[in-house]
Coordinates of C-alpha atoms in Angstrom, one line a residue:
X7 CA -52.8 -38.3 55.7
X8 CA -52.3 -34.5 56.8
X9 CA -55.1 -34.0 59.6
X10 CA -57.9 -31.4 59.4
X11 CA -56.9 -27.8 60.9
X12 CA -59.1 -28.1 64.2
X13 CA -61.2 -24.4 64.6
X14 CA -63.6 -23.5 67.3
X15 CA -66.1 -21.3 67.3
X16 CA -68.8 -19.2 69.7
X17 CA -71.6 -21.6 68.7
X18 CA -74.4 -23.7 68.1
X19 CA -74.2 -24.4 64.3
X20 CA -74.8 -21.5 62.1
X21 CA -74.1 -18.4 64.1
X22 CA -72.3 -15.9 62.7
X23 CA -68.6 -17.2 64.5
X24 CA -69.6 -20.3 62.2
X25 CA -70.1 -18.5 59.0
X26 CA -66.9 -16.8 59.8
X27 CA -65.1 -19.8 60.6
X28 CA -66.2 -21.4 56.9
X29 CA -64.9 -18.0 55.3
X30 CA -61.7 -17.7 57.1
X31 CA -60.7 -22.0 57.0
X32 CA -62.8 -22.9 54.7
X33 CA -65.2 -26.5 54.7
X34 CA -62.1 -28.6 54.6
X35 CA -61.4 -27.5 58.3
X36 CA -62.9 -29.3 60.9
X37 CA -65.3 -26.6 63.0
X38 CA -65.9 -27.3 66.4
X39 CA -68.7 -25.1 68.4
X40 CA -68.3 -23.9 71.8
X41 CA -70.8 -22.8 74.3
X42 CA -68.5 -19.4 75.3
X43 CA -65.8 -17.1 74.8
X44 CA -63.9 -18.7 77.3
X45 CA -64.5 -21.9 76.2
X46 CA -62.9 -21.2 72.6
X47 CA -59.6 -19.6 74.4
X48 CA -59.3 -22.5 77.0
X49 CA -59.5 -24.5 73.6
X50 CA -56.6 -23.0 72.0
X51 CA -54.9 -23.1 75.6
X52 CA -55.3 -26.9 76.3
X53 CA -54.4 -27.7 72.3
X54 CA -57.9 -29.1 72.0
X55 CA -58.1 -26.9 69.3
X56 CA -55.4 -25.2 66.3
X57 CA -57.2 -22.1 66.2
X58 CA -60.1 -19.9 67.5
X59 CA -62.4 -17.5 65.9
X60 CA -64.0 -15.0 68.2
X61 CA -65.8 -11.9 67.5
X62 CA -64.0 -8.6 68.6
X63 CA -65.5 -5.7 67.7
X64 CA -68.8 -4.2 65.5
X65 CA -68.5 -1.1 63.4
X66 CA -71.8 -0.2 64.7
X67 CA -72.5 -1.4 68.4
X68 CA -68.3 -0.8 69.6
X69 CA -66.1 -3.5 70.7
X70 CA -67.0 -7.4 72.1
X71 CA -66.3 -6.7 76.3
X72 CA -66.1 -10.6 76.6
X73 CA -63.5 -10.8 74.1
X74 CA -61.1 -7.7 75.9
X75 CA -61.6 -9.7 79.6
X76 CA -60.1 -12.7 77.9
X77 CA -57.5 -11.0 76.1
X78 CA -56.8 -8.5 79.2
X79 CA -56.4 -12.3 81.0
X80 CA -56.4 -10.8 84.6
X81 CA -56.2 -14.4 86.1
X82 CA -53.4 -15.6 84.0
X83 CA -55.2 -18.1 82.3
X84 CA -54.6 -18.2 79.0
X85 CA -50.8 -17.3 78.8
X86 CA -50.2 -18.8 75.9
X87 CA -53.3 -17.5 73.5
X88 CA -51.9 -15.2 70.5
X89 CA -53.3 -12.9 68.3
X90 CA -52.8 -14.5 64.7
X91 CA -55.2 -12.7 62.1
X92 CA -58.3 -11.1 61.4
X93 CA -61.8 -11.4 59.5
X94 CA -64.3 -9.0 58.5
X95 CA -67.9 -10.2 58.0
X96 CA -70.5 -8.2 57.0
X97 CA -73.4 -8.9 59.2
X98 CA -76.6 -8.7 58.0
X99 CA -79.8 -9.4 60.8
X100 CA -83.1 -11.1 60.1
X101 CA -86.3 -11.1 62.2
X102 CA -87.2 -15.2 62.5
X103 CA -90.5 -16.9 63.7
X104 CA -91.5 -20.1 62.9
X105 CA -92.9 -21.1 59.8
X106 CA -97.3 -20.6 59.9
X107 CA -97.3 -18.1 62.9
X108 CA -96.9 -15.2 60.3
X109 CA -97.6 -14.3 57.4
X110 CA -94.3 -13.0 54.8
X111 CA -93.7 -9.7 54.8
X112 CA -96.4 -8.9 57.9
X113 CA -95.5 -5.9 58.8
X114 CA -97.9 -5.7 62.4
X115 CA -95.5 -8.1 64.5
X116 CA -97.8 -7.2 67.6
X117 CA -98.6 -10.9 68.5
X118 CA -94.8 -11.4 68.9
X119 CA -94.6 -12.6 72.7
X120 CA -90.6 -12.6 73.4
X121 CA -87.9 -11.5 70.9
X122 CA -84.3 -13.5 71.6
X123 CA -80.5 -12.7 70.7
X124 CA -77.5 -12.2 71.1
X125 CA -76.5 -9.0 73.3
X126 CA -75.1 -6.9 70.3
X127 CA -77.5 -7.5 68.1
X128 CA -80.0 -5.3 69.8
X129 CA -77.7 -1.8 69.2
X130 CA -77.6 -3.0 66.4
X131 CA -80.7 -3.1 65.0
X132 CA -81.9 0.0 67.4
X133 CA -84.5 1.9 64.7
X134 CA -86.4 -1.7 63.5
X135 CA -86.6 -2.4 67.2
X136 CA -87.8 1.0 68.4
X137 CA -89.9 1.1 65.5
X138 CA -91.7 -2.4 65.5
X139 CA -91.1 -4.2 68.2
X140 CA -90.7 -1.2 71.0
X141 CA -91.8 -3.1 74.5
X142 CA -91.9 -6.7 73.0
X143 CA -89.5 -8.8 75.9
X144 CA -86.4 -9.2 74.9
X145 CA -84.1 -12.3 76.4
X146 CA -80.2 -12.4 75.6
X147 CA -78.9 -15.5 74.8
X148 CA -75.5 -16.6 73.9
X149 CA -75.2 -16.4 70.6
X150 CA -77.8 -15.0 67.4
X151 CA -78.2 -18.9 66.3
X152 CA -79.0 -20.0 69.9
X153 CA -81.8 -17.4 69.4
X154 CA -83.0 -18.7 66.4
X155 CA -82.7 -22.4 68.1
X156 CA -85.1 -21.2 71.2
X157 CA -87.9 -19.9 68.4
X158 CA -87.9 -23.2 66.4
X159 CA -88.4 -25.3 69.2
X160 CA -91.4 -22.8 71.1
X161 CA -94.3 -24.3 70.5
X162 CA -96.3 -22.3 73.3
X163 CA -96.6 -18.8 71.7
X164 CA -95.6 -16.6 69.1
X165 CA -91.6 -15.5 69.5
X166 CA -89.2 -14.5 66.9
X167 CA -85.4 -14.1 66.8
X168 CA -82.9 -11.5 65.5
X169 CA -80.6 -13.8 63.4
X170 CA -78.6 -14.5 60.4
X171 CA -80.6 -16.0 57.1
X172 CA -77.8 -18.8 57.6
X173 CA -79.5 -19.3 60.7
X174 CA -82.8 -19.5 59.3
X175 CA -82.4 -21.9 56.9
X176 CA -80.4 -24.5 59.1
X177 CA -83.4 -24.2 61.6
X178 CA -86.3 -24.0 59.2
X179 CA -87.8 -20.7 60.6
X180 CA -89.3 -17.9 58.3
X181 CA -87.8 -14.8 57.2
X182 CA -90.6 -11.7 58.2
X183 CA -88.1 -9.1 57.6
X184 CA -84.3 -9.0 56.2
X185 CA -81.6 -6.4 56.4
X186 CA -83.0 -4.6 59.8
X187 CA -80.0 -3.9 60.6
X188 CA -79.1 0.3 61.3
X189 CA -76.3 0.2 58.7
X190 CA -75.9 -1.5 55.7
X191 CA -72.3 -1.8 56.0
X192 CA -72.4 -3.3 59.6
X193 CA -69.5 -5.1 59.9
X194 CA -68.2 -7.5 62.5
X195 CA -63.7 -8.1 63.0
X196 CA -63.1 -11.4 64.3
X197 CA -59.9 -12.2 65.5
X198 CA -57.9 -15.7 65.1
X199 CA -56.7 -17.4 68.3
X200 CA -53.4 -19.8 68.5
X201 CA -51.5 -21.5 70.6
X202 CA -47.4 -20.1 70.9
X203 CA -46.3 -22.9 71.9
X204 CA -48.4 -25.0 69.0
X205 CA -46.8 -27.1 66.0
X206 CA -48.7 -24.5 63.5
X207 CA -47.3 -21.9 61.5
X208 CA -46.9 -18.5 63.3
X209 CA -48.0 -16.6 60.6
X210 CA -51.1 -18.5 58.9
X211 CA -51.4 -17.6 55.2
X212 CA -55.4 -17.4 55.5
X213 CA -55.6 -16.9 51.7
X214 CA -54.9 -20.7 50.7
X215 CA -56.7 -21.9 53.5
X216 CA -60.2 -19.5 53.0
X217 CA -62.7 -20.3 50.6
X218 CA -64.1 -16.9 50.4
X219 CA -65.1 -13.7 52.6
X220 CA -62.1 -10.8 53.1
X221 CA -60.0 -9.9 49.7
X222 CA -55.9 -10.0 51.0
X223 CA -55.5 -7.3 53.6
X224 CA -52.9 -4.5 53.0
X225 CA -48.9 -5.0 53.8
X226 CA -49.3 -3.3 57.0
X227 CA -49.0 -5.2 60.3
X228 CA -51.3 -4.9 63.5
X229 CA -50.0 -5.6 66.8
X230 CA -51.8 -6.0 70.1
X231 CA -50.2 -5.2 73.5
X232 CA -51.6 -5.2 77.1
X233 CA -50.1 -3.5 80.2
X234 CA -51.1 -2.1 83.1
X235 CA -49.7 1.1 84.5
X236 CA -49.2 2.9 88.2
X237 CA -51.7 4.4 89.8
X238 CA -49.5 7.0 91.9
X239 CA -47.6 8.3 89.1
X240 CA -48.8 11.6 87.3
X241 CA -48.3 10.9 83.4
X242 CA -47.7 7.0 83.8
X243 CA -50.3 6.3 81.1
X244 CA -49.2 9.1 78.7
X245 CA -45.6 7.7 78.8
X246 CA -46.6 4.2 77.8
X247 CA -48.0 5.8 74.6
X248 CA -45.8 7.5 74.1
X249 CA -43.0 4.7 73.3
X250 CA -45.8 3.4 70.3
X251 CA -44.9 7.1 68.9
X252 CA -41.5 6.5 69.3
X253 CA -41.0 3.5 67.5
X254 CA -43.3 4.5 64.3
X255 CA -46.6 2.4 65.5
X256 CA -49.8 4.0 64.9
X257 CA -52.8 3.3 67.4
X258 CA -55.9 2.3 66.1
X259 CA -57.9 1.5 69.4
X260 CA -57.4 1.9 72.9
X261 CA -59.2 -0.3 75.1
X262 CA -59.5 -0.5 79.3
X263 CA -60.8 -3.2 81.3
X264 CA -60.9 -3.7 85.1
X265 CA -57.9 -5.5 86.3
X266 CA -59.3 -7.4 88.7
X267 CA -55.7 -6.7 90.9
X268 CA -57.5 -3.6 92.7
X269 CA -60.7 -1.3 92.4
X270 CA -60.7 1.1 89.8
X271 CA -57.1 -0.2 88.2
X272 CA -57.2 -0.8 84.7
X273 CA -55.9 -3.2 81.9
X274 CA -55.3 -1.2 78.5
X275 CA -55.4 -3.1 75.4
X276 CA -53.6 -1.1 72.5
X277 CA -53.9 -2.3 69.4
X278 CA -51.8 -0.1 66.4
X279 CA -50.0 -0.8 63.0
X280 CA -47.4 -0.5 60.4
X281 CA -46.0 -1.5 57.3
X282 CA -42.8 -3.6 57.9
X283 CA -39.8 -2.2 56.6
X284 CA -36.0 -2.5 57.6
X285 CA -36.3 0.4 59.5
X286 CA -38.8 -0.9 61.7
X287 CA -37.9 -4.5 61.8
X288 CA -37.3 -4.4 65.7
X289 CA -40.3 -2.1 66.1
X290 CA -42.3 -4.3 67.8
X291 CA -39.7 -6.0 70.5
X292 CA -38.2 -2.0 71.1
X293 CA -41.9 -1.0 72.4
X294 CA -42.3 -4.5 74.1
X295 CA -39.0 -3.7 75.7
X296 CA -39.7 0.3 76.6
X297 CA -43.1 -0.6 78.1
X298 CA -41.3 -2.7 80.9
X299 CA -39.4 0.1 81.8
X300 CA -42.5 2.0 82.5
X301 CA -45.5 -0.3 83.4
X302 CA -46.4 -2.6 86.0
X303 CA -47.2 -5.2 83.5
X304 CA -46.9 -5.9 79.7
X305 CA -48.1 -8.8 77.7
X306 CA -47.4 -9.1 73.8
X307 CA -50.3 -10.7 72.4
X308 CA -49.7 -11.3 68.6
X309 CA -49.0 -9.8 65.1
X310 CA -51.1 -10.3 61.9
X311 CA -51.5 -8.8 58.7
X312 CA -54.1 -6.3 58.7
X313 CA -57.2 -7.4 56.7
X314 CA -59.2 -4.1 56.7
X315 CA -59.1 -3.2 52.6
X316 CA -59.1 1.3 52.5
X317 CA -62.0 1.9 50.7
X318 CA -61.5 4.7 48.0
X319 CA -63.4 7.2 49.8
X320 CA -60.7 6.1 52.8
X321 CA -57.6 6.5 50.5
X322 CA -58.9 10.1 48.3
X323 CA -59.3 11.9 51.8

């Protein structure tokens, strides 16, 4: 009997990594929670895991800093982690309390006490915040669920939670307001992990594996590379893009991070794509290979099919 594809997660139970997880791998998969970011990639690492889903980047509050440290990977830890694919989810915040210290739909939330969640959630949800909650505390905690965890076990005073309504329901808490979110179409990318040394396939084929979320991405491909360039050389960064040009790629993000090599040196993360054709075949390997020629340090860090469907505004302008 064919074992379960192993997935980890940024946990507890019923975050929004979780509800990720079930779209991308569906229930079949067997979903395994971890306590951190670093925790999921030393997971994929060590084997102890086939894949990792981690949150990258929000349409609203910018991209996941955790996430680029571990992907920069400035202490050589996780050599073997690889970009493999992609999920959006379209995240959607609740305020949560327990069930009997508010009414529904109470719109004076002045006897709130503390307010808990995740770091990103709070630009996230800036105008409900600033307009009902403006100097309630508010403590981060590791994840939205772990938020919603803390409020259903306080028994000492009013506190409420910025959380999913998957969250809700799994700890019992009530719902005083949905959709506080600033925009409607916040949405959250999520990038699969793997090992590249792992007996899985390279290239997962997420669509017979998924039991919903994401319709089948577009027939381009996104790549993600990270190098590092010299410090004493005028143009150095400038002619590392410029091989991306060159060989037809088309960046879509640019990222920095410190390198933790020297004071003010910095890690880029580009990320770009293209559609595969037999022009272009060797794209990839021809920038991989004209980044060494110019930069101190270059790590490929995976391929995928991009997942982002062009909306019809995106594709009429």
């Amino acid at each position: 009997m064919e074992q379960p594809i192993r997935v980890t997660f940024l946990g507890p139970i019923a975050s929004f990594s979780h509800q990720a997880a079930v779209e991308t791998f569906g229930s079949s998969a067997d979903l395994l929670p971890c306590v951190s970011f670093a925790d999921a990639f030393a997971a994929v690492q060590d084997e102890k895991a086939d894949y990792a889903i981690i949150p990258c980047e929000n349409s609203t509050n910018g991209s996941v800093v955790q996430t680029l440290d571990l992907l920069a990977d400035p202490n050589g830890l996780y050599g073997n982690v690889k970009v493999c694919g992609e999920h959006y989810l379209t995240i959607h915040h609740c305020l949560l309390t327990r069930k009997g210290d508010f009414l529904p739909d109470q719109q004076d939330y002045n006897s709130i006490s503390r307010l808990y969640t995740h770091p990103q959630a709070w630009g996230q949800c800036d105008v409900f915040l600033e307009k009902n909650l403006k100097g309630v505390e508010r403590q981060d905690v590791s994840s939205t669920s772990k938020g919603a965890e803390i409020v259903s076990k306080d028994r000492s005073e009013p506190t409420a939670a910025i959380a999913s309504r998957f969250a809700a329901e799994y700890h019992g808490l009530e719902i005083l307001a949905e959709n506080i979110e600033d925009n409607a179409n916040n949405t959250t990318r999520f990038l699969v992990l793997m090992n590249a040394h792992a007996d899985r396939p390279a290239a997962v084929d997420f669509e017979h594996i998924k039991a919903s979320g994401t319709p089948g991405g577009t027939a381009q491909k996104k790549t993600l590379i990270s190098f590092m360039v010299p410090q004493d050389r005028a143009g150095a960064l400038a002619d590392a893009l410029l091989i991306f040009k060159t060989h037809g790629m088309n960046l879509t993000s640019i990222n920095s991070r410190p390198s933790q090599v020297k004071a003010w040196k910095y890690m880029f993360l580009v990320e770009g794509h293209l559609t595969p054709t037999s022009l272009n075949a060797d794209a990839v390997s021809g920038i991989v290979h004209g980044l060494k020629q110019v930069t101190e340090y270059c790590r490929y860090l995976g391929t995928w099919t991009d997942q982002l469907v062009p909306s019809f505004e995106d594709e009429a302008v």
